[in-house]
JSON list of C-alpha atoms in Angstrom, two decimals:
[
{"chain": "L", "resi": 100, "resn": "MET", "atom": "CA", "xyz": [-4.06, -9.03, -1.84]},
{"chain": "L", "resi": 101, "resn": "SER", "atom": "CA", "xyz": [-3.64, -6.79, 1.01]},
{"chain": "L", "resi": 102, "resn": "LYS", "atom": "CA", "xyz": [-2.80, -2.86, -0.51]},
{"chain": "L", "resi": 103, "resn": "LEU", "atom": "CA", "xyz": [0.44, -2.81, 1.36]},
{"chain": "L", "resi": 104, "resn": "LEU", "atom": "CA", "xyz": [1.46, -6.10, -0.73]},
{"chain": "L", "resi": 105, "resn": "ILE", "atom": "CA", "xyz": [0.06, -4.51, -3.92]},
{"chain": "L", "resi": 106, "resn": "VAL", "atom": "CA", "xyz": [2.14, -1.47, -3.30]},
{"chain": "L", "resi": 107, "resn": "PHE", "atom": "CA", "xyz": [5.31, -3.24, -2.21]},
{"chain": "L", "resi": 108, "resn": "LEU", "atom": "CA", "xyz": [5.50, -5.97, -4.99]},
{"chain": "L", "resi": 109, "resn": "PHE", "atom": "CA", "xyz": [4.83, -2.80, -7.25]},
{"chain": "L", "resi": 110, "resn": "ALA", "atom": "CA", "xyz": [7.23, -1.11, -6.34]},
{"chain": "L", "resi": 111, "resn": "LEU", "atom": "CA", "xyz": [9.93, -3.96, -6.64]},
{"chain": "L", "resi": 112, "resn": "THR", "atom": "CA", "xyz": [9.24, -4.18, -9.91]},
{"chain": "L", "resi": 113, "resn": "LEU", "atom": "CA", "xyz": [9.75, -0.69, -10.79]},
{"chain": "L", "resi": 114, "resn": "CYS", "atom": "CA", "xyz": [13.21, -1.07, -8.42]},
{"chain": "L", "resi": 115, "resn": "ASP", "atom": "CA", "xyz": [14.66, -3.22, -11.58]},
{"chain": "L", "resi": 116, "resn": "ILE", "atom": "CA", "xyz": [13.50, -1.52, -14.69]},
{"chain": "L", "resi": 117, "resn": "SER", "atom": "CA", "xyz": [14.87, 0.98, -16.58]},
{"chain": "L", "resi": 118, "resn": "VAL", "atom": "CA", "xyz": [13.57, 5.41, -16.36]},
{"chain": "L", "resi": 119, "resn": "ASP", "atom": "CA", "xyz": [12.77, 4.87, -19.96]},
{"chain": "L", "resi": 120, "resn": "ARG", "atom": "CA", "xyz": [10.77, 1.56, -19.27]},
{"chain": "L", "resi": 121, "resn": "GLN", "atom": "CA", "xyz": [8.99, 3.29, -16.47]},
{"chain": "L", "resi": 122, "resn": "LYS", "atom": "CA", "xyz": [8.03, 6.27, -18.92]},
{"chain": "L", "resi": 123, "resn": "GLU", "atom": "CA", "xyz": [6.40, 3.80, -21.18]},
{"chain": "L", "resi": 124, "resn": "ILE", "atom": "CA", "xyz": [4.55, 2.22, -18.45]},
{"chain": "L", "resi": 125, "resn": "ALA", "atom": "CA", "xyz": [3.66, 5.63, -17.51]},
{"chain": "L", "resi": 126, "resn": "HIS", "atom": "CA", "xyz": [2.10, 6.55, -20.06]},
{"chain": "L", "resi": 127, "resn": "LYS", "atom": "CA", "xyz": [-0.10, 3.62, -20.59]},
{"chain": "L", "resi": 128, "resn": "VAL", "atom": "CA", "xyz": [-1.90, 3.76, -17.46]},
{"chain": "L", "resi": 129, "resn": "ASN", "atom": "CA", "xyz": [-1.66, 7.58, -17.83]},
{"chain": "L", "resi": 130, "resn": "LYS", "atom": "CA", "xyz": [-3.72, 6.91, -21.29]},
{"chain": "L", "resi": 131, "resn": "LEU", "atom": "CA", "xyz": [-6.53, 5.25, -19.34]},
{"chain": "L", "resi": 132, "resn": "ARG", "atom": "CA", "xyz": [-7.25, 8.86, -17.78]},
{"chain": "L", "resi": 133, "resn": "THR", "atom": "CA", "xyz": [-7.78, 7.10, -14.02]},
{"chain": "L", "resi": 134, "resn": "THR", "atom": "CA", "xyz": [-7.98, 9.14, -10.59]},
{"chain": "L", "resi": 135, "resn": "TRP", "atom": "CA", "xyz": [-4.31, 9.36, -10.66]},
{"chain": "L", "resi": 136, "resn": "THR", "atom": "CA", "xyz": [-1.07, 10.28, -12.75]},
{"chain": "L", "resi": 137, "resn": "ALA", "atom": "CA", "xyz": [1.50, 8.15, -13.19]},
{"chain": "L", "resi": 138, "resn": "GLN", "atom": "CA", "xyz": [5.25, 8.84, -13.72]},
{"chain": "L", "resi": 139, "resn": "ALA", "atom": "CA", "xyz": [8.84, 7.65, -14.10]},
{"chain": "L", "resi": 140, "resn": "TYR", "atom": "CA", "xyz": [10.86, 7.93, -11.16]},
{"chain": "L", "resi": 141, "resn": "ASP", "atom": "CA", "xyz": [14.29, 8.65, -12.10]},
{"chain": "L", "resi": 142, "resn": "LYS", "atom": "CA", "xyz": [16.01, 7.73, -8.29]},
{"chain": "L", "resi": 143, "resn": "ASP", "atom": "CA", "xyz": [16.69, 4.79, -6.68]},
{"chain": "L", "resi": 144, "resn": "LEU", "atom": "CA", "xyz": [13.74, 3.25, -5.20]},
{"chain": "L", "resi": 145, "resn": "LYS", "atom": "CA", "xyz": [15.03, 1.19, -3.01]},
{"chain": "L", "resi": 146, "resn": "PRO", "atom": "CA", "xyz": [15.46, 3.32, -0.07]},
{"chain": "L", "resi": 147, "resn": "LYS", "atom": "CA", "xyz": [12.09, 4.15, -0.04]},
{"chain": "L", "resi": 148, "resn": "LEU", "atom": "CA", "xyz": [11.12, -0.03, 0.79]},
{"chain": "L", "resi": 149, "resn": "GLY", "atom": "CA", "xyz": [11.26, 0.41, 4.33]},
{"chain": "L", "resi": 150, "resn": "ALA", "atom": "CA", "xyz": [9.82, -3.17, 5.39]},
{"chain": "L", "resi": 151, "resn": "ILE", "atom": "CA", "xyz": [12.53, -5.03, 7.18]},
{"chain": "L", "resi": 152, "resn": "LEU", "atom": "CA", "xyz": [12.20, -8.37, 6.46]},
{"chain": "L", "resi": 153, "resn": "GLY", "atom": "CA", "xyz": [12.47, -11.82, 8.71]},
{"chain": "L", "resi": 154, "resn": "PHE", "atom": "CA", "xyz": [10.66, -10.06, 11.93]},
{"chain": "L", "resi": 155, "resn": "ASN", "atom": "CA", "xyz": [6.99, -11.44, 12.09]},
{"chain": "L", "resi": 156, "resn": "ASP", "atom": "CA", "xyz": [5.38, -11.54, 15.74]},
{"chain": "L", "resi": 157, "resn": "LEU", "atom": "CA", "xyz": [2.11, -12.01, 14.54]},
{"chain": "L", "resi": 158, "resn": "PRO", "atom": "CA", "xyz": [0.61, -15.84, 15.16]},
{"chain": "L", "resi": 159, "resn": "GLU", "atom": "CA", "xyz": [0.77, -18.01, 12.24]},
{"chain": "L", "resi": 160, "resn": "LYS", "atom": "CA", "xyz": [-2.94, -19.40, 10.47]},
{"chain": "L", "resi": 161, "resn": "ASN", "atom": "CA", "xyz": [-3.24, -22.20, 8.23]},
{"chain": "L", "resi": 162, "resn": "ILE", "atom": "CA", "xyz": [-5.91, -20.97, 6.09]},
{"chain": "L", "resi": 163, "resn": "LYS", "atom": "CA", "xyz": [-7.82, -23.68, 3.69]},
{"chain": "L", "resi": 164, "resn": "PRO", "atom": "CA", "xyz": [-7.71, -22.11, 0.14]},
{"chain": "L", "resi": 165, "resn": "ARG", "atom": "CA", "xyz": [-11.27, -21.39, -1.20]},
{"chain": "L", "resi": 166, "resn": "ASN", "atom": "CA", "xyz": [-12.73, -21.30, -4.80]},
{"chain": "L", "resi": 167, "resn": "ASP", "atom": "CA", "xyz": [-15.13, -19.67, -4.54]},
{"chain": "L", "resi": 168, "resn": "LEU", "atom": "CA", "xyz": [-13.61, -16.40, -4.83]},
{"chain": "L", "resi": 169, "resn": "PRO", "atom": "CA", "xyz": [-14.56, -13.32, -7.55]},
{"chain": "L", "resi": 170, "resn": "GLU", "atom": "CA", "xyz": [-11.82, -12.85, -10.12]},
{"chain": "L", "resi": 171, "resn": "ASN", "atom": "CA", "xyz": [-12.38, -9.75, -9.36]},
{"chain": "L", "resi": 172, "resn": "TYR", "atom": "CA", "xyz": [-13.11, -7.67, -6.20]},
{"chain": "L", "resi": 173, "resn": "ASP", "atom": "CA", "xyz": [-12.69, -3.69, -5.88]},
{"chain": "L", "resi": 174, "resn": "LEU", "atom": "CA", "xyz": [-12.54, -2.47, -2.97]},
{"chain": "L", "resi": 175, "resn": "ARG", "atom": "CA", "xyz": [-13.71, 1.23, -3.56]},
{"chain": "L", "resi": 176, "resn": "THR", "atom": "CA", "xyz": [-16.88, -0.49, -5.54]},
{"chain": "L", "resi": 177, "resn": "ALA", "atom": "CA", "xyz": [-17.70, -2.76, -2.59]},
{"chain": "L", "resi": 178, "resn": "PHE", "atom": "CA", "xyz": [-17.07, 0.35, -0.07]},
{"chain": "L", "resi": 179, "resn": "PRO", "atom": "CA", "xyz": [-18.09, 3.54, -1.89]},
{"chain": "L", "resi": 180, "resn": "ASN", "atom": "CA", "xyz": [-18.72, 5.32, 1.59]},
{"chain": "L", "resi": 181, "resn": "CYS", "atom": "CA", "xyz": [-15.50, 4.68, 2.48]},
{"chain": "L", "resi": 182, "resn": "GLU", "atom": "CA", "xyz": [-12.88, 7.76, 1.52]},
{"chain": "L", "resi": 183, "resn": "ALA", "atom": "CA", "xyz": [-9.66, 6.72, 2.98]},
{"chain": "L", "resi": 184, "resn": "ILE", "atom": "CA", "xyz": [-9.99, 3.60, -0.08]},
{"chain": "L", "resi": 185, "resn": "GLN", "atom": "CA", "xyz": [-9.76, 5.67, -2.33]},
{"chain": "L", "resi": 186, "resn": "GLU", "atom": "CA", "xyz": [-6.88, 7.78, -1.25]},
{"chain": "L", "resi": 187, "resn": "ILE", "atom": "CA", "xyz": [-2.92, 7.16, -2.36]},
{"chain": "L", "resi": 188, "resn": "ARG", "atom": "CA", "xyz": [-1.14, 8.64, 0.18]},
{"chain": "L", "resi": 189, "resn": "ASP", "atom": "CA", "xyz": [2.19, 10.04, -0.33]},
{"chain": "L", "resi": 190, "resn": "GLN", "atom": "CA", "xyz": [5.69, 8.94, 1.97]},
{"chain": "L", "resi": 191, "resn": "SER", "atom": "CA", "xyz": [8.06, 10.92, -0.17]},
{"chain": "L", "resi": 192, "resn": "GLU", "atom": "CA", "xyz": [11.50, 10.44, 0.41]},
{"chain": "L", "resi": 193, "resn": "CYS", "atom": "CA", "xyz": [11.15, 8.13, 2.92]},
{"chain": "L", "resi": 194, "resn": "GLY", "atom": "CA", "xyz": [11.29, 4.61, 3.90]},
{"chain": "L", "resi": 195, "resn": "SER", "atom": "CA", "xyz": [7.96, 4.39, 5.36]},
{"chain": "L", "resi": 196, "resn": "CYS", "atom": "CA", "xyz": [6.50, 1.94, 3.40]},
{"chain": "L", "resi": 197, "resn": "TRP", "atom": "CA", "xyz": [5.69, 0.05, 6.80]},
{"chain": "L", "resi": 198, "resn": "ALA", "atom": "CA", "xyz": [3.72, 2.41, 8.83]},
{"chain": "L", "resi": 199, "resn": "PHE", "atom": "CA", "xyz": [1.79, 4.04, 4.95]},
{"chain": "L", "resi": 200, "resn": "GLY", "atom": "CA", "xyz": [0.51, 0.24, 4.59]},
{"chain": "L", "resi": 201, "resn": "ALA", "atom": "CA", "xyz": [-0.14, -0.62, 7.82]},
{"chain": "L", "resi": 202, "resn": "ALA", "atom": "CA", "xyz": [-1.87, 3.20, 8.67]},
{"chain": "L", "resi": 203, "resn": "GLU", "atom": "CA", "xyz": [-4.32, 2.62, 5.32]},
{"chain": "L", "resi": 204, "resn": "VAL", "atom": "CA", "xyz": [-5.11, -0.97, 6.06]},
{"chain": "L", "resi": 205, "resn": "MET", "atom": "CA", "xyz": [-6.09, 0.05, 9.58]},
{"chain": "L", "resi": 206, "resn": "SER", "atom": "CA", "xyz": [-7.90, 3.05, 7.80]},
{"chain": "L", "resi": 207, "resn": "ASP", "atom": "CA", "xyz": [-9.80, 0.95, 5.45]},
{"chain": "L", "resi": 208, "resn": "ARG", "atom": "CA", "xyz": [-10.69, -1.84, 8.14]},
{"chain": "L", "resi": 209, "resn": "LEU", "atom": "CA", "xyz": [-12.25, 0.67, 10.67]},
{"chain": "L", "resi": 210, "resn": "CYS", "atom": "CA", "xyz": [-14.26, 2.77, 7.76]},
{"chain": "L", "resi": 211, "resn": "ILE", "atom": "CA", "xyz": [-15.45, -0.87, 6.45]},
{"chain": "L", "resi": 212, "resn": "LYS", "atom": "CA", "xyz": [-16.14, -2.61, 10.59]},
{"chain": "L", "resi": 213, "resn": "SER", "atom": "CA", "xyz": [-18.25, 0.76, 11.01]},
{"chain": "L", "resi": 214, "resn": "GLU", "atom": "CA", "xyz": [-20.03, 0.59, 7.63]},
{"chain": "L", "resi": 215, "resn": "GLY", "atom": "CA", "xyz": [-18.88, 3.94, 6.94]},
{"chain": "L", "resi": 216, "resn": "LYS", "atom": "CA", "xyz": [-19.57, 5.46, 10.61]},
{"chain": "L", "resi": 217, "resn": "LEU", "atom": "CA", "xyz": [-15.80, 6.18, 11.25]},
{"chain": "L", "resi": 218, "resn": "GLN", "atom": "CA", "xyz": [-14.04, 7.90, 8.26]},
{"chain": "L", "resi": 219, "resn": "THR", "atom": "CA", "xyz": [-10.58, 8.07, 10.35]},
{"chain": "L", "resi": 220, "resn": "ARG", "atom": "CA", "xyz": [-7.24, 7.97, 9.27]},
{"chain": "L", "resi": 221, "resn": "VAL", "atom": "CA", "xyz": [-4.99, 6.27, 10.79]},
{"chain": "L", "resi": 222, "resn": "SER", "atom": "CA", "xyz": [-1.38, 8.42, 10.98]},
{"chain": "L", "resi": 223, "resn": "ALA", "atom": "CA", "xyz": [1.51, 7.22, 9.22]},
{"chain": "L", "resi": 224, "resn": "GLN", "atom": "CA", "xyz": [3.38, 10.22, 10.27]},
{"chain": "L", "resi": 225, "resn": "THR", "atom": "CA", "xyz": [2.65, 9.07, 13.66]},
{"chain": "L", "resi": 226, "resn": "LEU", "atom": "CA", "xyz": [3.87, 5.69, 13.07]},
{"chain": "L", "resi": 227, "resn": "VAL", "atom": "CA", "xyz": [6.78, 6.67, 11.26]},
{"chain": "L", "resi": 228, "resn": "THR", "atom": "CA", "xyz": [8.16, 9.27, 14.68]},
{"chain": "L", "resi": 229, "resn": "CYS", "atom": "CA", "xyz": [6.57, 7.87, 17.68]},
{"chain": "L", "resi": 230, "resn": "CYS", "atom": "CA", "xyz": [6.39, 4.22, 17.29]},
{"chain": "L", "resi": 231, "resn": "THR", "atom": "CA", "xyz": [10.27, 3.35, 18.19]},
{"chain": "L", "resi": 232, "resn": "ALA", "atom": "CA", "xyz": [8.91, -0.61, 18.70]},
{"chain": "L", "resi": 233, "resn": "CYS", "atom": "CA", "xyz": [7.72, -0.52, 14.93]},
{"chain": "L", "resi": 234, "resn": "GLY", "atom": "CA", "xyz": [10.57, 0.35, 13.60]},
{"chain": "L", "resi": 235, "resn": "PHE", "atom": "CA", "xyz": [13.38, 3.32, 12.65]},
{"chain": "L", "resi": 236, "resn": "GLY", "atom": "CA", "xyz": [11.56, 5.84, 10.87]},
{"chain": "L", "resi": 237, "resn": "CYS", "atom": "CA", "xyz": [12.56, 6.75, 7.69]},
{"chain": "L", "resi": 238, "resn": "SER", "atom": "CA", "xyz": [15.14, 3.97, 7.44]},
{"chain": "L", "resi": 239, "resn": "GLY", "atom": "CA", "xyz": [12.50, 1.30, 7.79]},
{"chain": "L", "resi": 240, "resn": "GLY", "atom": "CA", "xyz": [10.30, -0.94, 9.69]},
{"chain": "L", "resi": 241, "resn": "TRP", "atom": "CA", "xyz": [8.32, -3.77, 10.57]},
{"chain": "L", "resi": 242, "resn": "PRO", "atom": "CA", "xyz": [4.44, -3.47, 9.60]},
{"chain": "L", "resi": 243, "resn": "SER", "atom": "CA", "xyz": [3.35, -6.27, 11.83]},
{"chain": "L", "resi": 244, "resn": "ARG", "atom": "CA", "xyz": [4.38, -4.28, 15.37]}
]
């Protein structure tokens, strides 16, 4: 599952749950002592979900399901030399998940393909600010573009 899809699905689940439930989830996550700290978000998250649905200019591919996939797979372990895979970027109050998801995946793919030689971070800010064909800045956009 792509990083963008995971972030999008997680954000959708938070949109419709109470702040108390978010605090409960954050407490459970923080007890695990991971590399990041979870917290409840007391504002409406929907404005931060900026991916515009219904437009896709990518070609469709028919892919046969595989039965030989591992039950667990962690890119951080599989590609420990790719620093960008370890990072979680902050889109702040901007509905720019479309740009952040795309930039993070591109950064990861550059590192993976170069076997760790390219540690380039593709700029989500540049996509938000400059790519008018990609979207409307903090008001949403199309990850496929």
